[in-house]
Every structure is written in structure tokens, then in C-alpha cells.
CSV table of C-alpha atoms and ligand atoms in Angstrom, one decimal:
chain,number,residue,atom,x,y,z
A,24,MET,CA,0.0,0.0,0.0
A,25,PRO,CA,1.6,3.4,-1.0
A,26,TRP,CA,2.6,5.7,1.8
A,27,LEU,CA,1.1,9.1,1.1
A,28,SER,CA,1.8,12.4,3.0
A,29,VAL,CA,-1.2,14.2,4.3
A,30,VAL,CA,-0.8,16.9,1.7
A,31,GLN,CA,-1.1,14.3,-1.0
A,32,ALA,CA,-3.9,12.4,0.7
A,33,ARG,CA,-6.0,15.6,1.0
A,34,LYS,CA,-6.1,16.0,-2.7
A,35,ALA,CA,-9.4,15.1,-4.4
A,36,GLU,CA,-7.6,13.1,-7.1
A,37,SER,CA,-6.4,10.6,-4.5
A,38,VAL,CA,-10.0,9.5,-3.8
A,39,GLY,CA,-10.5,5.7,-4.3
A,40,ASP,CA,-6.9,4.8,-3.5
A,41,GLY,CA,-5.8,2.4,-0.9
A,42,VAL,CA,-3.1,4.2,1.1
A,43,GLU,CA,-1.0,4.3,4.2
A,44,ILE,CA,-0.6,7.5,6.3
A,45,ARG,CA,2.0,8.1,9.0
A,46,GLY,CA,1.7,10.9,11.4
A,47,TRP,CA,0.7,12.3,14.8
A,48,VAL,CA,-2.8,12.4,16.2
A,49,ARG,CA,-4.0,16.0,16.8
A,50,THR,CA,-7.4,15.1,18.2
A,51,ARG,CA,-9.8,12.1,18.6
A,52,ARG,CA,-13.6,12.3,18.7
A,53,ASP,CA,-15.8,9.3,19.4
A,54,SER,CA,-19.2,9.1,17.7
A,55,LYS,CA,-22.2,7.4,19.1
A,56,GLY,CA,-22.6,5.5,15.9
A,57,GLY,CA,-19.7,3.2,16.8
A,58,PHE,CA,-16.7,4.8,15.3
A,59,SER,CA,-14.1,7.4,16.0
A,60,PHE,CA,-12.6,10.4,14.1
A,61,LEU,CA,-8.9,11.0,14.3
A,62,GLU,CA,-7.3,14.1,12.9
A,63,ILE,CA,-3.8,13.2,11.7
A,64,ASN,CA,-1.0,15.7,10.9
A,65,ASP,CA,2.4,14.8,9.5
A,66,GLY,CA,3.8,18.3,8.9
A,67,SER,CA,3.5,18.2,5.2
A,68,CYS,CA,0.7,20.9,5.3
A,69,MET,CA,-1.3,22.9,7.7
A,70,GLY,CA,-4.5,20.8,7.2
A,71,ASN,CA,-5.1,17.5,9.0
A,72,LEU,CA,-6.4,14.3,7.4
A,73,GLN,CA,-9.6,13.1,8.9
A,74,VAL,CA,-9.5,9.4,9.6
A,75,ILE,CA,-12.7,7.4,10.4
A,76,VAL,CA,-12.0,4.4,12.5
A,77,PRO,CA,-14.7,1.7,12.7
A,78,ALA,CA,-15.3,0.0,16.1
A,79,GLU,CA,-14.8,-3.3,14.4
A,80,LEU,CA,-11.1,-2.9,14.3
A,81,GLY,CA,-9.4,-5.5,16.6
A,82,ASN,CA,-7.6,-2.8,18.7
A,83,TYR,CA,-10.5,-0.3,18.8
A,84,GLN,CA,-11.2,-0.7,22.5
A,85,SER,CA,-7.7,-1.5,23.6
A,86,GLU,CA,-5.9,1.1,21.7
A,87,VAL,CA,-7.8,3.5,19.4
A,88,LEU,CA,-10.0,4.7,22.3
A,89,LYS,CA,-6.9,5.6,24.2
A,90,LEU,CA,-5.3,7.7,21.4
A,91,GLY,CA,-4.9,11.4,22.0
A,92,ALA,CA,-2.8,14.4,20.9
A,93,GLY,CA,0.8,13.6,20.2
A,94,CYS,CA,0.5,9.8,19.7
A,95,SER,CA,2.2,8.6,16.5
A,96,VAL,CA,0.3,6.2,14.2
A,97,VAL,CA,0.3,4.4,10.9
A,98,VAL,CA,-3.1,4.1,9.4
A,99,GLU,CA,-4.1,2.0,6.4
A,100,GLY,CA,-7.4,2.4,4.6
A,101,GLU,CA,-9.2,3.8,1.6
A,102,LEU,CA,-9.5,7.5,0.7
A,103,LYS,CA,-13.0,8.7,0.2
A,104,ALA,CA,-14.6,11.9,-0.9
A,105,SER,CA,-15.5,13.8,2.3
A,106,PRO,CA,-18.9,15.2,3.0
A,107,ALA,CA,-17.5,17.6,5.6
A,108,LYS,CA,-16.7,21.2,4.9
A,109,GLY,CA,-13.0,22.3,4.4
A,110,GLN,CA,-11.6,18.9,3.3
A,111,ALA,CA,-11.9,17.1,0.0
A,112,THR,CA,-11.0,13.6,1.3
A,113,GLU,CA,-11.1,11.5,4.4
A,114,LEU,CA,-9.6,8.1,5.2
A,115,ALA,CA,-11.7,5.1,6.0
A,116,ALA,CA,-9.3,3.1,8.2
A,117,ARG,CA,-8.8,-0.6,7.8
A,118,SER,CA,-6.1,-0.7,10.4
A,119,VAL,CA,-4.5,1.7,13.0
A,120,ARG,CA,-1.1,0.8,14.3
A,121,VAL,CA,0.2,2.8,17.2
A,122,LEU,CA,4.0,3.6,17.1
A,123,GLY,CA,4.3,5.8,20.1
A,124,TRP,CA,2.1,6.9,23.0
A,125,ALA,CA,2.0,10.4,24.5
A,126,ASP,CA,0.8,10.6,28.1
A,127,PRO,CA,-2.1,13.1,27.9
A,128,VAL,CA,-1.4,14.5,31.4
A,129,ALA,CA,2.3,15.0,30.9
A,130,TYR,CA,2.4,16.0,27.2
A,131,PRO,CA,2.9,19.8,27.1
A,132,MET,CA,1.3,20.2,23.7
A,133,GLN,CA,-1.9,18.6,24.8
A,134,LYS,CA,-3.6,21.9,25.4
A,135,LYS,CA,-4.3,24.5,22.7
A,136,GLY,CA,-3.8,28.2,23.1
A,137,HIS,CA,-0.4,28.2,24.8
A,138,THR,CA,1.3,31.6,24.8
A,139,PHE,CA,4.4,32.1,22.5
A,140,GLU,CA,6.4,32.7,25.7
A,141,PHE,CA,5.5,29.3,27.1
A,142,LEU,CA,6.1,27.6,23.7
A,143,ARG,CA,9.7,29.1,23.7
A,144,THR,CA,10.4,26.9,26.7
A,145,GLN,CA,9.2,23.9,24.6
A,146,ALA,CA,11.2,24.7,21.5
A,147,HIS,CA,11.7,20.9,20.9
A,148,LEU,CA,7.9,20.4,20.7
A,149,ARG,CA,6.5,23.6,19.4
A,150,ALA,CA,7.0,22.7,15.8
A,151,ARG,CA,4.0,20.4,16.4
A,152,THR,CA,1.7,23.4,16.7
A,153,ASN,CA,-0.1,24.9,13.7
A,154,THR,CA,1.8,28.2,14.0
A,155,PHE,CA,5.3,26.8,14.2
A,156,GLY,CA,4.6,24.2,11.5
A,157,ALA,CA,3.5,27.0,9.2
A,158,VAL,CA,6.5,29.2,10.1
A,159,ALA,CA,8.8,26.3,9.3
A,160,ARG,CA,7.2,25.6,5.9
A,161,VAL,CA,7.3,29.3,5.0
A,162,ARG,CA,10.9,29.6,6.1
A,163,ASN,CA,11.8,26.6,3.9
A,164,ARG,CA,10.0,28.1,0.9
A,165,ILE,CA,11.9,31.4,1.3
A,166,CYS,CA,15.2,29.6,1.4
A,167,ASP,CA,14.3,27.7,-1.7
A,168,SER,CA,13.4,30.9,-3.4
A,169,ILE,CA,16.6,32.6,-2.3
A,170,HIS,CA,18.8,29.9,-4.0
A,171,SER,CA,16.6,29.8,-7.1
A,172,PHE,CA,16.7,33.6,-7.5
A,173,PHE,CA,20.5,33.9,-7.3
A,174,GLN,CA,21.2,30.7,-9.2
A,175,GLU,CA,19.0,31.9,-12.1
A,176,LYS,CA,20.8,35.2,-12.1
A,177,GLY,CA,24.2,33.6,-12.3
A,178,PHE,CA,25.3,34.2,-8.7
A,179,LEU,CA,27.7,31.6,-7.4
A,180,LEU,CA,27.1,30.2,-3.9
A,181,VAL,CA,30.3,30.7,-1.8
A,182,HIS,CA,30.8,29.4,1.7
A,183,THR,CA,32.6,32.0,3.8
A,184,PRO,CA,34.1,31.1,7.1
A,185,ILE,CA,32.2,31.0,10.4
A,186,ILE,CA,35.4,31.5,12.5
A,187,THR,CA,37.1,34.6,11.4
A,188,GLY,CA,40.2,36.7,12.2
A,189,SER,CA,38.7,40.0,11.1
A,190,ASP,CA,35.8,42.2,12.2
A,191,CYS,CA,33.5,43.1,9.3
A,192,GLU,CA,31.2,45.7,10.9
A,193,GLY,CA,33.9,47.1,13.1
A,194,ALA,CA,31.4,47.4,15.9
A,195,GLY,CA,33.2,45.0,18.3
A,196,GLN,CA,30.1,42.9,19.1
A,197,MET,CA,31.7,39.6,18.4
A,198,PHE,CA,31.8,36.2,20.2
A,199,ARG,CA,35.3,35.1,20.9
A,200,VAL,CA,36.4,31.6,19.7
A,201,THR,CA,39.2,30.2,21.9
A,202,THR,CA,40.6,27.0,23.4
A,203,LEU,CA,42.4,28.9,26.1
A,204,ASP,CA,41.4,27.9,29.7
A,205,PRO,CA,39.6,30.9,31.2
A,206,ALA,CA,40.8,29.8,34.7
A,207,ASN,CA,44.4,29.7,33.6
A,208,THR,CA,45.0,32.1,30.7
A,209,PRO,CA,48.6,32.4,29.4
A,210,ARG,CA,49.8,35.9,29.9
A,211,LEU,CA,52.6,38.0,28.4
A,212,PRO,CA,55.0,39.8,30.7
A,213,ASP,CA,52.8,43.0,30.5
A,214,GLY,CA,49.8,41.0,31.7
A,215,ALA,CA,48.0,40.9,28.3
A,216,VAL,CA,46.6,37.5,27.1
A,217,ASP,CA,49.1,35.6,25.1
A,218,TYR,CA,47.1,34.7,22.0
A,219,SER,CA,50.0,33.0,20.3
A,220,ARG,CA,49.2,30.1,22.6
A,221,ASP,CA,45.6,30.0,21.5
A,222,PHE,CA,44.3,27.5,18.9
A,223,PHE,CA,44.8,29.8,15.9
A,224,GLY,CA,47.7,31.7,17.3
A,225,LYS,CA,45.7,34.9,17.2
A,226,PRO,CA,42.4,36.2,18.5
A,227,THR,CA,39.5,34.8,16.5
A,228,HIS,CA,35.7,35.3,16.6
A,229,LEU,CA,32.4,34.0,15.2
A,230,THR,CA,31.7,36.0,12.1
A,231,VAL,CA,29.3,39.0,12.1
A,232,SER,CA,29.1,38.9,8.3
A,233,GLY,CA,30.6,36.9,5.4
A,234,GLN,CA,31.0,40.1,3.3
A,235,LEU,CA,34.7,40.7,3.4
A,236,GLU,CA,35.5,37.2,2.4
A,237,GLY,CA,32.6,37.3,-0.1
A,238,GLU,CA,34.1,40.4,-1.7
A,239,THR,CA,37.3,38.4,-2.5
A,240,TYR,CA,35.3,35.9,-4.6
A,241,ALA,CA,33.1,38.6,-6.2
A,242,CYS,CA,36.4,40.3,-7.3
A,243,SER,CA,37.3,37.0,-9.0
A,244,LEU,CA,34.1,35.4,-10.1
A,245,GLY,CA,31.9,38.3,-10.7
A,246,ARG,CA,28.7,37.6,-8.8
A,247,ILE,CA,28.5,35.5,-5.6
A,248,TYR,CA,26.2,35.1,-2.6
A,249,THR,CA,26.7,33.6,0.8
A,250,PHE,CA,24.0,32.2,3.0
A,251,GLY,CA,25.1,31.2,6.5
A,252,PRO,CA,24.8,31.7,10.2
A,253,THR,CA,25.9,35.0,11.6
A,254,PHE,CA,26.6,36.0,15.2
A,255,ARG,CA,26.3,39.2,17.1
A,256,ALA,CA,27.0,39.6,20.8
A,257,GLU,CA,25.0,42.8,21.1
A,258,ASN,CA,23.0,42.8,24.3
A,259,SER,CA,19.7,43.8,22.6
A,260,ASN,CA,16.7,42.1,24.1
A,261,THR,CA,14.3,43.2,21.3
A,262,ALA,CA,11.8,41.4,19.1
A,263,ARG,CA,14.1,42.0,16.1
A,264,HIS,CA,17.5,40.8,17.4
A,265,LEU,CA,19.1,37.4,17.7
A,266,ALA,CA,22.6,36.5,18.8
A,267,GLU,CA,22.6,33.9,16.0
A,268,PHE,CA,20.8,34.6,12.8
A,269,TRP,CA,21.0,33.6,9.1
A,270,MET,CA,22.1,36.1,6.6
A,271,ILE,CA,22.1,36.1,2.8
A,272,GLU,CA,24.8,38.3,1.3
A,273,PRO,CA,25.1,38.8,-2.4
A,274,GLU,CA,28.2,40.6,-3.7
A,275,ALA,CA,28.6,41.7,-7.4
A,276,ALA,CA,31.6,43.1,-9.2
A,277,PHE,CA,31.0,46.1,-11.4
A,278,PHE,CA,27.7,46.9,-9.6
A,279,THR,CA,27.0,50.4,-8.4
A,280,LEU,CA,24.6,51.3,-5.6
A,281,LEU,CA,21.8,51.7,-8.2
A,282,GLU,CA,22.2,48.2,-9.5
A,283,ASN,CA,22.5,47.0,-5.9
A,284,MET,CA,19.1,48.6,-5.1
A,285,ASP,CA,17.5,47.0,-8.2
A,286,LEU,CA,18.9,43.7,-7.2
A,287,ALA,CA,17.5,44.0,-3.6
A,288,GLU,CA,14.2,45.0,-4.9
A,289,SER,CA,13.7,42.2,-7.5
A,290,PHE,CA,15.0,39.7,-4.9
A,291,LEU,CA,12.4,40.6,-2.3
A,292,ARG,CA,9.7,40.8,-5.0
A,293,ARG,CA,10.6,37.3,-6.1
A,294,ILE,CA,10.5,35.8,-2.6
A,295,ALA,CA,7.1,37.5,-2.0
A,296,SER,CA,5.5,36.1,-5.1
A,297,ASP,CA,6.9,32.6,-4.5
A,298,VAL,CA,5.4,32.6,-1.0
A,299,LEU,CA,2.1,33.9,-2.3
A,300,GLU,CA,2.1,31.1,-4.9
A,301,HIS,CA,3.3,28.2,-2.8
A,302,CYS,CA,2.3,28.8,0.8
A,303,SER,CA,-1.3,29.9,0.4
A,304,GLU,CA,-2.8,27.6,3.1
A,305,ASP,CA,-0.2,28.7,5.6
A,306,LEU,CA,-0.7,32.4,4.7
A,307,ASP,CA,-4.5,31.9,5.3
A,308,PHE,CA,-3.6,30.8,8.8
A,309,PHE,CA,-1.3,33.8,9.4
A,310,VAL,CA,-4.0,36.2,8.2
A,311,GLU,CA,-6.6,34.6,10.4
A,312,ARG,CA,-4.5,34.1,13.5
A,313,ILE,CA,-1.5,36.3,13.6
A,314,ASP,CA,-1.8,39.4,11.4
A,315,LYS,CA,-4.7,40.1,9.2
A,316,THR,CA,-2.6,42.3,6.9
A,317,ALA,CA,0.0,39.6,6.2
A,318,ARG,CA,-1.2,38.7,2.7
A,319,ALA,CA,-1.8,42.4,1.7
A,320,ALA,CA,1.7,43.3,2.9
A,321,LEU,CA,3.2,40.4,0.8
A,322,THR,CA,1.2,41.3,-2.3
A,323,GLN,CA,2.4,44.9,-1.9
A,324,LEU,CA,6.0,43.6,-1.6
A,325,ALA,CA,5.6,41.5,-4.7
A,326,THR,CA,4.0,44.3,-6.9
A,327,VAL,CA,4.7,47.8,-5.7
A,328,PRO,CA,8.0,49.5,-6.6
A,329,PHE,CA,9.9,50.5,-3.5
A,330,ARG,CA,10.2,54.3,-2.7
A,331,ARG,CA,13.8,55.4,-2.7
A,332,ILE,CA,14.8,58.4,-0.6
A,333,SER,CA,18.1,59.8,0.6
A,334,TYR,CA,18.9,59.8,4.3
A,335,THR,CA,18.9,63.6,4.2
A,336,GLU,CA,15.4,63.6,2.8
A,337,ALA,CA,14.3,61.0,5.4
A,338,VAL,CA,15.6,63.2,8.2
A,339,ARG,CA,13.8,66.2,6.7
A,340,LEU,CA,10.5,64.3,6.6
A,341,LEU,CA,11.0,63.1,10.2
A,342,GLU,CA,11.8,66.6,11.4
A,343,ASN,CA,8.6,68.0,9.8
A,344,SER,CA,6.4,65.0,10.9
A,345,GLY,CA,5.1,66.8,14.0
A,346,GLU,CA,5.6,63.5,15.9
A,347,SER,CA,7.3,63.5,19.3
A,348,PHE,CA,9.8,60.7,19.0
A,349,GLU,CA,11.6,59.2,22.0
A,350,TYR,CA,14.9,59.7,20.2
A,351,PRO,CA,14.9,63.3,18.7
A,352,VAL,CA,15.8,63.5,15.1
A,353,ARG,CA,18.6,65.6,13.6
A,354,TRP,CA,20.9,65.0,10.7
A,355,GLY,CA,23.6,62.6,11.7
A,356,ILE,CA,21.7,60.3,14.0
A,357,ASP,CA,21.3,56.6,13.4
A,358,LEU,CA,17.6,56.0,12.5
A,359,GLN,CA,15.8,54.2,15.4
A,360,SER,CA,13.1,51.7,15.0
A,361,GLU,CA,10.4,54.3,15.8
A,362,HIS,CA,11.8,56.5,12.9
A,363,GLU,CA,11.9,53.6,10.5
A,364,ARG,CA,8.4,52.6,11.4
A,365,TRP,CA,7.1,56.1,11.0
A,366,LEU,CA,8.6,56.4,7.5
A,367,THR,CA,7.3,53.0,6.3
A,368,GLU,CA,4.0,52.8,8.1
A,369,LYS,CA,2.8,56.4,8.4
A,370,GLN,CA,4.6,58.4,5.6
A,371,PHE,CA,4.9,55.9,2.7
A,372,LYS,CA,2.9,52.9,3.8
A,373,GLN,CA,5.1,50.6,1.8
A,374,PRO,CA,8.7,49.3,1.6
A,375,ILE,CA,11.3,52.0,1.1
A,376,ILE,CA,15.1,52.2,0.4
A,377,VAL,CA,17.0,54.9,2.3
A,378,PHE,CA,20.4,55.6,0.8
A,379,ASP,CA,23.5,57.9,1.3
A,380,TYR,CA,23.8,57.8,5.1
A,381,PRO,CA,26.3,59.9,7.1
A,382,LYS,CA,29.7,58.1,7.1
A,383,GLU,CA,29.9,58.3,10.9
A,384,ILE,CA,27.1,55.9,11.5
A,385,LYS,CA,28.1,53.3,8.8
A,386,ALA,CA,30.9,50.8,8.4
A,387,PHE,CA,34.4,51.6,7.1
A,388,TYR,CA,34.0,49.7,3.8
A,389,MET,CA,31.2,51.9,2.3
A,390,ARG,CA,32.1,54.1,-0.7
A,391,LEU,CA,32.6,57.7,0.2
A,392,ASN,CA,30.5,60.2,-1.7
A,393,ASP,CA,32.0,63.4,-3.3
A,394,ASP,CA,30.4,65.5,-0.5
A,395,GLY,CA,32.9,63.8,1.9
A,396,LYS,CA,30.1,63.4,4.5
A,397,THR,CA,27.9,60.6,3.3
A,398,VAL,CA,28.6,57.1,2.0
A,399,ARG,CA,26.9,54.9,-0.7
A,400,ALA,CA,24.9,52.9,1.8
A,401,MET,CA,21.4,51.6,1.5
A,402,ASP,CA,18.9,50.1,4.0
A,403,VAL,CA,15.7,48.5,2.9
A,404,LEU,CA,12.9,49.3,5.5
A,405,VAL,CA,9.6,47.6,5.6
A,406,PRO,CA,6.4,48.2,7.6
A,407,ARG,CA,6.2,46.4,11.0
A,408,VAL,CA,9.8,45.1,10.9
A,409,GLY,CA,11.9,48.1,10.0
A,410,GLU,CA,15.4,47.3,8.5
A,411,ILE,CA,15.6,44.0,6.7
A,412,ILE,CA,18.4,44.7,4.3
A,413,GLY,CA,21.6,46.7,4.8
A,414,GLY,CA,24.1,47.1,2.0
A,415,SER,CA,26.3,49.5,0.1
A,416,GLN,CA,28.6,50.1,-2.8
A,417,ARG,CA,32.1,49.3,-1.5
A,418,GLU,CA,35.0,51.7,-1.4
A,419,GLU,CA,37.3,50.5,-4.2
A,420,ARG,CA,39.9,53.3,-3.9
A,421,LEU,CA,42.9,52.1,-1.9
A,422,ASP,CA,43.9,55.5,-0.5
A,423,VAL,CA,40.3,56.5,0.5
A,424,LEU,CA,39.7,53.1,2.1
A,425,GLU,CA,42.9,53.2,4.1
A,426,ALA,CA,42.0,56.7,5.3
A,427,ARG,CA,38.5,55.6,6.3
A,428,MET,CA,39.9,52.6,8.3
A,429,ARG,CA,42.2,54.9,10.3
A,430,GLU,CA,39.3,57.2,11.0
A,431,CYS,CA,37.4,54.1,12.3
A,432,HIS,CA,40.4,53.1,14.4
A,433,LEU,CA,41.0,50.0,12.4
A,434,ASP,CA,44.6,48.9,11.5
A,435,PRO,CA,44.9,48.6,7.7
A,436,GLU,CA,47.7,46.1,8.2
A,437,ALA,CA,45.3,43.6,9.7
A,438,TYR,CA,43.1,43.9,6.6
A,439,TRP,CA,46.1,43.5,4.2
A,440,TRP,CA,44.3,40.8,2.2
A,441,TYR,CA,41.1,42.9,1.9
A,442,LEU,CA,43.2,45.9,0.7
A,443,ASP,CA,44.9,43.6,-1.9
A,444,LEU,CA,41.6,43.6,-3.8
A,445,ARG,CA,42.1,47.4,-4.2
A,446,ARG,CA,45.8,47.0,-5.0
A,447,TYR,CA,45.3,44.5,-7.8
A,448,GLY,CA,42.7,45.1,-10.4
A,449,THR,CA,40.2,47.0,-8.3
A,450,VAL,CA,36.7,47.4,-9.6
A,451,PRO,CA,33.5,49.1,-8.3
A,452,HIS,CA,31.4,46.6,-6.6
A,453,ALA,CA,28.4,46.4,-4.3
A,454,GLY,CA,26.4,44.0,-2.2
A,455,PHE,CA,24.0,43.7,0.7
A,456,GLY,CA,22.9,41.5,3.6
A,457,LEU,CA,19.3,40.3,4.2
A,458,GLY,CA,18.4,39.0,7.6
A,459,LEU,CA,16.5,35.8,7.0
A,460,GLU,CA,14.5,35.9,10.3
A,461,ARG,CA,13.4,39.5,9.8
A,462,LEU,CA,12.2,38.5,6.4
A,463,VAL,CA,10.3,35.6,7.8
A,464,GLN,CA,8.8,38.0,10.4
A,465,MET,CA,7.7,40.3,7.6
A,466,VAL,CA,6.1,37.5,5.6
A,467,THR,CA,4.3,35.8,8.4
A,468,GLY,CA,3.5,38.8,10.6
A,469,MET,CA,5.0,37.0,13.6
A,470,ALA,CA,5.7,39.7,16.2
A,471,ASN,CA,8.8,38.2,17.8
A,472,ILE,CA,12.0,37.1,16.0
A,473,ARG,CA,12.4,34.3,18.5
A,474,ASP,CA,9.4,32.6,17.0
A,475,VAL,CA,10.7,32.4,13.4
A,476,ILE,CA,13.9,30.4,14.1
A,477,PRO,CA,13.8,26.9,15.5
A,478,PHE,CA,16.1,27.4,18.5
A,479,PRO,CA,16.6,31.2,19.2
A,480,ARG,CA,19.8,32.4,20.8
A,481,THR,CA,19.4,35.5,22.8
A,482,PRO,CA,21.1,37.0,25.9
A,483,GLN,CA,20.7,34.6,28.8
A,484,SER,CA,19.0,32.0,26.6
A,485,ALA,CA,20.4,28.9,24.9
A,486,GLU,CA,18.6,26.0,26.5
A,487,PHE,CA,18.4,23.7,23.6
B,5,LIG,O1,23.1,45.9,8.3
B,5,LIG,P1,24.0,44.7,8.6
B,5,LIG,O2,24.7,44.8,9.9
B,5,LIG,O3,24.9,44.6,7.4
B,5,LIG,C1,26.0,43.7,7.3
B,5,LIG,O4,26.3,42.9,8.0
B,5,LIG,C2,26.7,43.9,5.9
B,5,LIG,N1,28.0,43.3,6.1
B,5,LIG,C3,25.9,43.2,4.9
B,5,LIG,C4,26.5,43.3,3.5
B,5,LIG,O5,26.5,44.4,3.0
B,5,LIG,N2,26.9,42.2,2.9
B,5,LIG,O6,23.1,43.4,8.7
B,5,LIG,C5,22.4,43.0,7.5
B,5,LIG,C6,21.0,42.5,8.0
B,5,LIG,C7,20.1,43.6,8.7
B,5,LIG,O7,19.5,44.4,7.7
B,5,LIG,C8,19.1,42.7,9.4
B,5,LIG,O8,18.1,42.3,8.5
B,5,LIG,C9,20.0,41.5,9.8
B,5,LIG,O9,21.1,41.5,8.9
B,5,LIG,N3,20.5,41.6,11.2
B,5,LIG,C10,19.9,40.9,12.2
B,5,LIG,N4,18.9,40.0,12.3
B,5,LIG,C11,18.7,39.5,13.5
B,5,LIG,N5,19.3,39.7,14.6
B,5,LIG,C12,20.4,40.6,14.6
B,5,LIG,N6,21.1,40.9,15.7
B,5,LIG,C13,20.7,41.3,13.3
B,5,LIG,N7,21.7,42.1,13.0
B,5,LIG,C14,21.5,42.3,11.6
B,6,LIG,MG1,22.3,47.6,9.2
């Protein structure tokens, strides 16, 4: 008998087939007419398969009547057209085999309507709920879409290192990687830690971005992208920050900021339309249960051209907004979440790209504009989430880059290999980083970033 997933078995064209289903019981209802209904889910889709179990089955009394949420079963039977609303098929069981029991008193997922806070303490089981199943499927679809988009556009996937000897963002919020014993650290005569005795013979950290290494391949192979875990030791306990998140970073030789913006825009558009096309059932759920604007926001992302404004223009709009912000606005400040939200939610009501930021608030590698004050940076801001993409055209002029590094208190010597790209055959190039989890938040409407990654890492929290 063929083993069908629930998503296959729910299709009308499967009616009449003898099939086997393997999954977990969501609910059991017993009818007075001498049979029971089981709702079976196997994660292949949001919907359950309704199974009708006749009392004649040999283990009906001894086992079927004891089944409850979380038990795993293999059911054989015939798929029939279902008279019930909301499902095309149902399974008339000929046998129900129990693989694993779940004690109804102890099983934490027995009850419906747990808070997301509680479910975070049950990260190993929460994927069995509708919400986390849907998030996982949408996240998977987005990843598929990311690879398809870049592969079709001729971008090469490059694996940049996770352990790194350089700091890309220059912000010093890195996790140290060491094999030195904290209780017995080797010291130099002046008391400083002797890193020559450490595993790599120098200080190393978990990467905050694959960009610098990505640039080396872009300046050889033309167009590349990285997609990997990224680590930031910033102590921000917000609904948009993780200590470990996944970032997609394309980098393209001969691209200017304009082409970079076009790339970011068509990239997000493609992901939005793929999700709309392939995750309709999960989206229905998000609209109904999480955020009623989720589908409209996605449709807008897929169809409406982003508004593009300079940082200077954005600051002018904020200054004239008449709003009283917690962080007062003036030219030169880093835009705060409240400012980003006002721009995207109140002023433009759509995704925007802000470009040409003051150099003081951006990283050393961004290309200096002729005004000497701003750099060729761009941030993509979306309603509800704020910044989901940060990128720039890179400084390709050796002397300007070295000067910027010194301004940022970075030692050009330590970045000798990065500077070599400017010494030998330098070219204009650009790229950006998209935070996967912020994108999943935007697509699903999930309010907290900890609920769109399977095992969130945040300050004081790494249980699993
Ligand atoms: O703006 P960021 O810091 O840019 C970079 O790292 C560049 N090197 C990217 C590049 O040009 N190749 O980070 C990029 C994106 C942000 O827009 C945000 O979506 C996400 O990464 N991000 C985070 N997501 C979750 N938790 C955090 N702590 C994040 N920090 C950044
Ligand atoms: Mg940024």
C-alpha cells in the first residue's frame, strides 16, 4: 500500500486509492454511531487528514479509544470523498497501528492556546503546533526561493568562514572563539593575554558577516552570494534581534549602488511572489490568527515599486512630521526603529530604500560620496519590521579606504588581504545582507523574531 503524505492524501484526485498514512494524532472524537474520528497531521501541510476508525477494528477498544494528541500512528485504509466542509477527502481506516504513545497528562502540547512565551520553553515540541509548523514551511520556501533567484541570475554560492580573524562591521560585538582555559589564561609579561598560545595563534571570533571574504570571490568570479549563520554579541533584548541569525549576502563586481538597489528589490519581490504562490494555506492561517494584513503586505511587496529616498530627505520628513519621538531627530543620528516605522508605516505605507547615510554611522568599507560626508549605503525598510536589508557600494579606492579605516580606528595592516583587492585590479562593486529571520517575520506577521527560528539564541537563553 503506498505511503502518502497528508498533503497528497488531502487532494481530491487521491479518492479511491488504498493508502497508508503516517503521522501524529491531533485530536480524537468518538461518535455514538460506533466509530471514532482521528485528525492526523504529518507536517506536510497545515491541514489534517480526517480518519474514520470503525469500532470493528481489533484494537479499537484496547488502543484506538486511548489515542490522544501527540500519539504517532500508521493508518491504512481507503481515501473517500469527504462530505465535511473544508476537506476534499477522508480516510476510512482498515487498520490503525500505534507507534508511540503520549501521556495526555504530561504531554505539554496537549492543550491548545499556549502563549508564545510558554512555547519558547518547549522549542523541541513547538513545531508540532499549527503556528510553528506554518513558520517552518514558509521559512523553507523562502530559502528555496533565495537559492533559485540567485542561481538563475548567475550568482555563485560561496561558503565563507564562520570562524574569522577580522571584524567586518567594526562594531566590536563579536563572540570570541578560543581554546584557552579561562581559569588559567597564558599571559605576556605585561599582563595581556598571550594569544600566540591560542588555537589559531591569534584572536578569533564568530563571524558577524561573510561580506569581506565574499568580496574576494566577487572580485574574481563576478557575482556571488553567501547564506550562512551570523553571530552578534549585542545585548539587545528586542523582538528583532538574535545573537545567532542567518544572513544572505550577495556581492557583485561592477555593480554600483543603483544596481544593488535594483537587485535587492527584485530579490524581495521574487520571494514574496513565491510565498504567495506556494504557501497559500499557511498564509491563510497567518492572516486569520497572527496578522490580518500579512497577505496584503506580501502582495504589496511583490508588486509595488519601493520608494527610494536619501537619508537627508528621510531626516527632513521626520523633522517635519510633527511627531514627538523618544529619540529626537537631527541630521547625523542613526535612525531608530520608531523612525523607520514612521517612514514605512505612516509616511509611505510601503517598503522604502534609504540611501546615502552619514559616514559616521556606517561601516568603514562603504564608498565615500563626493560630499565627503555621506557614504553609498542603502537600507531597505519595511512596515512592521523596519530594516531587513543593509548594503552598500564598496570603497574601491585604496587610499580612501585606508584613510577611512584609520578614521574608524582599524589597523589597515590587519586587513592587508582585503586591501589587496584594491591593489590588484580594483573594480567598483556592491552588495547587501538580508536577515532571513526579519524577512520571515515580515512575511508571516510574527511579532517576535524568537518565534521564526527553531532554536533562538538571545542574551541569557540557549537551553536547547
Ligand atoms: O546591516 P547589517 O549589519 O549589514 C551587514 O552585516 C553587511 N556586512 C551586509 C552586506 O553588505 N553584505 O546586517 C544586515 C541585515 C540587517 O539588515 C538585518 O536584517 C539583519 O542582517 N540583522 C539581524 N537580524 C537578526 N538579529 C540581529 N542581531 C541582526 N543584525 C542584523
Ligand atoms: Mg544595518
